Structures are given as C-alpha cells and as structure tokens.
Amino acid sequence: RLLPPFLHIMSSPSAKKQKTDDENMSNTPEKPRTIALFDVDGTLTIPRGEVTPDMMEFMKELSKKITVGIVGGSDLPKQQEQLGDGIVDTFPYNFSQNGLVAYKDGKILEVQTISKFLGEDNVKRLVNWVMKYLADVDIPVKRGTFIEFRSGMFNISPIGRDCSREERNDYEKFDLEHNIRKNMVEAMKKEFADLNLTYSIGGQISFDVFPQGWDKTYSLKFIAESDFDEVHFFGDKTFEGGNDYEIFSHERTIGHTVTSPDDTKEQCTKLFM
C-alpha cells in the first residue's frame, strides 16, 4: 500500500513485517462490529498536547478488541503533531476537520472544502468582519493567527493561536468569566444568518465556524450502518455548543463524556477490555 507523500519513511524489513502484523491485528479485532470513535483534545491528549506513549499503547491494545476511529476537529498536520505522523495508518478510521478529510485503512476517501461551498465573496465577507470585530475586543493578551482557514472550516481565536501554553490557560479562565467566545458567536449568528453556518466552541481558546451538518456527525457518513451494531463516541466537549455535542447526542451513537485521557482509558477498560 502506498503512503501519502508526507508519510514516506525508511524502514527495515523487520520493521515492515512488524507494521504489517500490527495492521492485521488492528484490522481484525475481537468485536469488529463495535466501533468507538475518539475526539483528540481532552480525550486522547491534553489540549494541544502530544499523546503519551502509554496512552497510544492502550489505544493499540483497544483496537485488538474493537474497531477504533479518530474524529478530530483540527486539520491532519495538527492531528499528526499530537498523535504521530502515521496516525492515518494506525487505526482503521481517521477523520480530521470533523470528517471533511476522511481516511479508511490508510486510504483517503474524501476531501471537502468550505471555499468551494461558500464562494470566495462570502469567505472575504466573513474574514473582514471577524478582523474588524476582534480589533475592538478588549482582552488582557493578544498574539497572532486569529483566523485559521482550514479546508473545511474557519477556526477563530480572540487571543490568537500563537499564544503560549500559560497564556492559553489564562485566557480560558478569562473567557469563561467574560464569555468572549460566546458573545462573538452570538454576534456572528446575526451577521451571517443567511449562510446557515454552525458555530462550535471547542478547546481553550477558539471556536469553529462551518456549514450546517459539517460538525463531527459528518464522519458518520463513512461508518456504514450495515457494518456496525454499536457506534460509541468519546469526547470532552459534549455540552450543547461544544464541538462534540452533535455526534455525542446523535441517534446513531452511544455517547460518553470524558474529562481527560486517563478517564478515557478507565471508561474504555470497563466497557471493552
């Protein structure tokens, strides 16, 4: 099987054999008709952190019991930073940007883009409005990268994604107290009512903006109902308005709220191991 260009690596024959053995095991779990889908931030890693070796080893062991899939809101390069360069090959299903970039068994299934869907005039209209709005927002610290244009969504951060971890943690507390993101979302709902957009607050410092139906439930179109008896979802932002809410509460899924990677591990152990 050919890997995408950014995943080509040199490996010895023994390493290749081990990889093949691992893939065969992950592709034939004990209960293949049970699938568990996992959010990334706050579920498999700390927010914007890298997965620990212990957690990744647990997930690989879990994939011997049931079918495993990843459903992240970030783009694939950020997901690879957190979960490893070969993550699209590690588990049978991998979805970045809520499933707008979809992989199955290491092969790409679909790439959808928001620019094609909205048109460039509406993209410019939204970007210009956001920059004007953020210029007038008074918060203790502002850094850089306030709007991140992803192929399937806009990620908007009042403090800017270039902030340090300490600044990120401080902003989260400030945001919870002063509702910076919630107020901005309400203003955008009024301004762009004609575009039928969804606004999803996730992580510590930002929120996502995307067309209705492009939340994490978008990934379910690739999970054939005929292939699975149970579809579980694990995430931390499962409250209404959180970026896990739609898939957590979807009629096809059995939703589980977690508080940390350790909690994810504990709940999965009780359910599946």
Coordinates of C-alpha atoms in Angstrom, one line a residue:
R1 CA 0.0 0.0 0.0
L2 CA 1.4 3.4 -0.9
L3 CA 1.5 6.1 1.8
P4 CA 0.7 9.7 1.1
P5 CA 3.9 11.7 0.2
F6 CA 4.3 13.2 3.7
L7 CA 4.3 9.8 5.3
H8 CA 7.1 8.1 3.3
I9 CA 9.7 6.8 5.7
M10 CA 12.6 4.4 5.5
S11 CA 12.1 1.1 7.4
S12 CA 13.9 -2.2 7.7
P13 CA 12.3 -5.5 6.5
S14 CA 11.7 -6.4 10.2
A15 CA 10.0 -3.1 10.8
K16 CA 7.8 -3.6 7.8
K17 CA 6.9 -7.1 9.0
Q18 CA 6.1 -5.7 12.5
K19 CA 3.9 -2.9 10.9
T20 CA 2.1 -5.5 8.8
D21 CA 1.5 -7.7 11.8
D22 CA 0.2 -4.7 13.8
E23 CA -2.1 -3.7 11.0
N24 CA -3.5 -7.2 10.6
M25 CA -4.3 -7.3 14.3
S26 CA -5.9 -3.8 14.3
N27 CA -8.0 -4.8 11.3
T28 CA -9.3 -7.9 12.9
P29 CA -10.5 -7.0 16.4
E30 CA -12.4 -9.5 18.6
K31 CA -15.6 -7.5 18.1
P32 CA -15.3 -5.9 14.7
R33 CA -18.9 -4.8 14.6
T34 CA -18.4 -2.5 17.6
I35 CA -16.7 0.8 16.8
A36 CA -15.5 3.5 19.1
L37 CA -14.7 7.0 17.8
F38 CA -12.5 9.3 19.8
D39 CA -12.1 13.1 19.9
V40 CA -8.4 14.2 20.3
D41 CA -8.0 17.2 22.6
G42 CA -9.0 16.4 26.2
T43 CA -9.9 12.9 25.2
L44 CA -6.7 11.2 23.9
T45 CA -4.3 14.1 24.8
I46 CA -4.3 17.2 27.0
P47 CA -5.4 20.2 25.0
R48 CA -2.9 20.7 22.1
G49 CA -0.6 18.3 23.7
E50 CA 1.0 15.1 22.3
V51 CA -0.3 11.7 23.1
T52 CA 1.7 9.9 25.7
P53 CA 3.4 6.6 24.8
D54 CA 1.3 4.9 27.5
M55 CA -2.0 6.2 26.0
M56 CA -1.1 5.3 22.5
E57 CA -0.2 1.8 23.6
F58 CA -3.5 1.5 25.4
M59 CA -5.3 2.6 22.2
K60 CA -3.5 0.0 20.1
E61 CA -4.5 -2.7 22.7
L62 CA -8.1 -1.5 22.5
S63 CA -8.0 -1.8 18.7
K64 CA -7.4 -5.5 19.2
K65 CA -10.8 -5.7 21.0
I66 CA -13.0 -3.4 18.9
T67 CA -12.8 -1.2 15.8
V68 CA -11.2 2.2 16.6
G69 CA -11.5 5.6 14.8
I70 CA -10.3 9.1 15.4
V71 CA -12.5 12.1 14.9
G72 CA -10.7 15.4 15.3
G73 CA -11.6 19.0 14.6
S74 CA -8.1 20.1 13.7
D75 CA -6.5 19.6 10.3
L76 CA -4.4 16.5 9.6
P77 CA -1.0 18.1 10.2
K78 CA -2.0 19.2 13.7
Q79 CA -3.5 15.8 14.4
Q80 CA -0.2 14.2 13.3
E81 CA 1.7 16.6 15.7
Q82 CA -0.5 15.3 18.5
L83 CA -0.9 11.6 17.6
G84 CA 2.1 10.8 15.4
D85 CA 2.9 11.0 11.7
G86 CA 1.5 7.6 10.8
I87 CA -1.9 8.1 12.6
V88 CA -3.9 7.6 9.4
D89 CA -2.5 4.0 9.2
T90 CA -2.6 3.3 13.0
F91 CA -6.4 2.7 13.2
P92 CA -8.9 1.7 10.6
Y93 CA -10.8 5.1 10.5
N94 CA -9.3 8.5 10.7
F95 CA -11.2 11.8 10.3
S96 CA -9.7 15.3 10.6
Q97 CA -11.6 18.5 10.3
N98 CA -14.7 16.6 11.6
G99 CA -14.5 14.1 8.8
L100 CA -14.1 16.5 5.9
V101 CA -10.8 14.8 5.3
A102 CA -11.6 11.1 5.7
Y103 CA -9.3 8.1 5.7
K104 CA -10.2 4.4 5.9
D105 CA -7.4 1.8 6.2
G106 CA -4.8 4.5 5.3
K107 CA -6.5 5.4 2.0
I108 CA -8.2 8.8 1.5
L109 CA -11.9 8.7 1.0
E110 CA -12.9 12.4 0.6
V111 CA -11.8 16.0 0.9
Q112 CA -14.4 18.7 1.2
T113 CA -13.6 22.5 1.2
I114 CA -15.5 25.4 2.6
S115 CA -14.3 27.9 0.0
K116 CA -16.0 25.9 -2.8
F117 CA -19.1 25.6 -0.7
L118 CA -19.5 29.3 0.3
G119 CA -17.8 31.0 -2.6
E120 CA -14.9 33.5 -2.3
D121 CA -17.1 36.6 -1.9
N122 CA -18.7 35.1 1.3
V123 CA -15.3 34.0 2.5
K124 CA -13.9 37.5 2.2
R125 CA -17.0 38.9 3.8
L126 CA -16.6 36.7 6.9
V127 CA -12.9 37.2 7.2
N128 CA -13.2 41.0 7.0
W129 CA -16.0 41.1 9.6
V130 CA -14.0 38.9 12.0
M131 CA -10.9 41.1 11.8
K132 CA -12.9 44.2 12.5
Y133 CA -14.8 42.6 15.4
L134 CA -11.6 41.3 17.1
A135 CA -9.9 44.7 16.7
D136 CA -12.5 46.0 19.2
V137 CA -12.4 43.1 21.7
D138 CA -10.5 44.1 24.9
I139 CA -8.7 41.1 26.4
P140 CA -5.5 41.0 28.5
V141 CA -3.3 39.5 25.8
K142 CA -3.4 39.3 22.0
R143 CA -0.9 37.3 20.0
G144 CA -1.2 36.1 16.3
T145 CA -3.1 33.8 14.0
F146 CA -6.6 35.0 14.9
I147 CA -8.3 33.3 11.9
E148 CA -7.1 29.9 10.7
F149 CA -8.5 29.0 7.3
R150 CA -8.9 25.2 7.1
S151 CA -10.2 23.3 4.1
G152 CA -13.5 22.6 5.9
M153 CA -13.9 25.4 8.4
F154 CA -12.7 28.7 9.9
N155 CA -11.1 28.4 13.3
I156 CA -11.3 31.8 15.1
S157 CA -9.3 32.6 18.2
P158 CA -9.7 36.0 20.0
I159 CA -6.3 35.7 21.7
G160 CA -4.6 34.2 18.7
R161 CA -3.3 30.6 18.2
D162 CA 0.3 31.8 18.6
C163 CA -0.1 32.2 22.4
S164 CA 2.0 30.2 24.9
R165 CA 0.5 27.4 27.0
E166 CA 0.5 29.7 30.0
E167 CA -1.3 32.4 28.1
R168 CA -3.7 29.8 26.7
N169 CA -4.6 28.6 30.2
D170 CA -5.1 32.2 31.5
Y171 CA -7.3 33.1 28.5
E172 CA -9.5 30.1 29.1
K173 CA -10.3 31.3 32.6
F174 CA -10.9 34.9 31.3
D175 CA -13.1 33.6 28.6
L176 CA -15.2 31.5 30.9
E177 CA -15.7 34.6 33.2
H178 CA -16.4 37.1 30.4
N179 CA -18.0 35.0 27.6
I180 CA -15.7 36.4 24.9
R181 CA -16.3 33.5 22.5
K182 CA -20.0 33.1 23.3
N183 CA -20.7 36.7 22.7
M184 CA -18.8 36.7 19.4
V185 CA -20.6 33.6 18.3
E186 CA -24.0 35.3 19.0
A187 CA -22.9 38.3 17.0
M188 CA -21.9 36.2 14.1
K189 CA -25.1 34.2 14.1
K190 CA -27.0 37.5 13.5
E191 CA -24.5 38.9 10.9
F192 CA -24.3 35.7 8.8
A193 CA -27.8 34.3 9.3
D194 CA -28.1 33.9 5.5
L195 CA -25.1 31.5 5.3
N196 CA -26.6 28.7 7.5
L197 CA -23.4 28.3 9.5
T198 CA -22.7 26.3 12.6
Y199 CA -20.6 27.7 15.5
S200 CA -18.8 25.3 17.8
I201 CA -16.8 26.3 20.8
G202 CA -14.0 23.8 21.5
G203 CA -10.6 23.6 23.2
Q204 CA -9.4 26.5 25.3
I205 CA -9.0 29.5 23.0
S206 CA -11.0 29.2 19.8
F207 CA -14.2 28.3 18.1
D208 CA -15.0 26.7 14.7
V209 CA -17.3 28.0 12.0
F210 CA -18.6 25.7 9.3
P211 CA -21.7 25.0 7.2
Q212 CA -24.6 23.2 9.0
G213 CA -24.1 19.5 9.0
W214 CA -20.3 19.8 8.9
D215 CA -19.8 19.0 12.6
K216 CA -18.4 15.7 13.7
T217 CA -21.6 13.9 12.6
Y218 CA -20.2 14.4 9.1
S219 CA -17.8 11.5 9.8
L220 CA -20.8 9.1 10.3
K221 CA -21.5 9.1 6.6
F222 CA -18.3 6.9 6.3
I223 CA -19.4 4.5 9.0
A224 CA -21.8 2.2 7.2
E225 CA -24.8 1.2 9.4
S226 CA -24.7 -2.3 7.9
D227 CA -21.1 -2.8 9.2
F228 CA -21.6 -2.0 12.9
D229 CA -24.0 -2.9 15.6
E230 CA -22.7 -0.3 18.1
V231 CA -21.1 3.1 17.4
H232 CA -19.6 4.7 20.5
F233 CA -18.2 8.2 20.8
F234 CA -15.9 9.6 23.5
G235 CA -15.3 13.3 23.9
D236 CA -14.9 16.0 26.4
K237 CA -16.8 19.0 24.9
T238 CA -20.2 17.2 24.8
F239 CA -22.3 20.0 26.3
E240 CA -24.6 21.9 23.9
G241 CA -22.4 24.3 21.9
G242 CA -19.3 22.2 22.4
N243 CA -17.7 20.7 19.3
D244 CA -18.5 17.1 20.4
Y245 CA -22.2 17.8 21.2
E246 CA -23.8 16.8 17.8
I247 CA -22.1 13.5 17.5
F248 CA -22.4 12.7 21.2
S249 CA -26.1 13.2 21.0
H250 CA -26.7 11.7 17.6
E251 CA -29.3 8.9 17.3
R252 CA -26.6 6.5 15.8
T253 CA -24.1 6.9 18.6
I254 CA -23.7 5.9 22.2
G255 CA -22.1 9.0 23.7
H256 CA -19.6 9.0 26.6
T257 CA -18.3 12.2 28.3
V258 CA -14.7 12.1 29.4
T259 CA -12.6 14.5 31.4
S260 CA -9.1 13.5 30.5
P261 CA -7.1 10.8 28.7
D262 CA -6.9 8.8 31.9
D263 CA -10.7 9.0 32.2
T264 CA -11.0 7.8 28.6
K265 CA -8.7 4.9 29.4
E266 CA -10.7 4.0 32.5
Q267 CA -14.1 4.1 30.8
C268 CA -12.9 2.1 27.8
T269 CA -11.3 -0.5 30.0
K270 CA -14.6 -1.1 31.8
L271 CA -16.6 -1.2 28.6
F272 CA -14.4 -3.1 26.2
M273 CA -11.3 -4.8 27.8

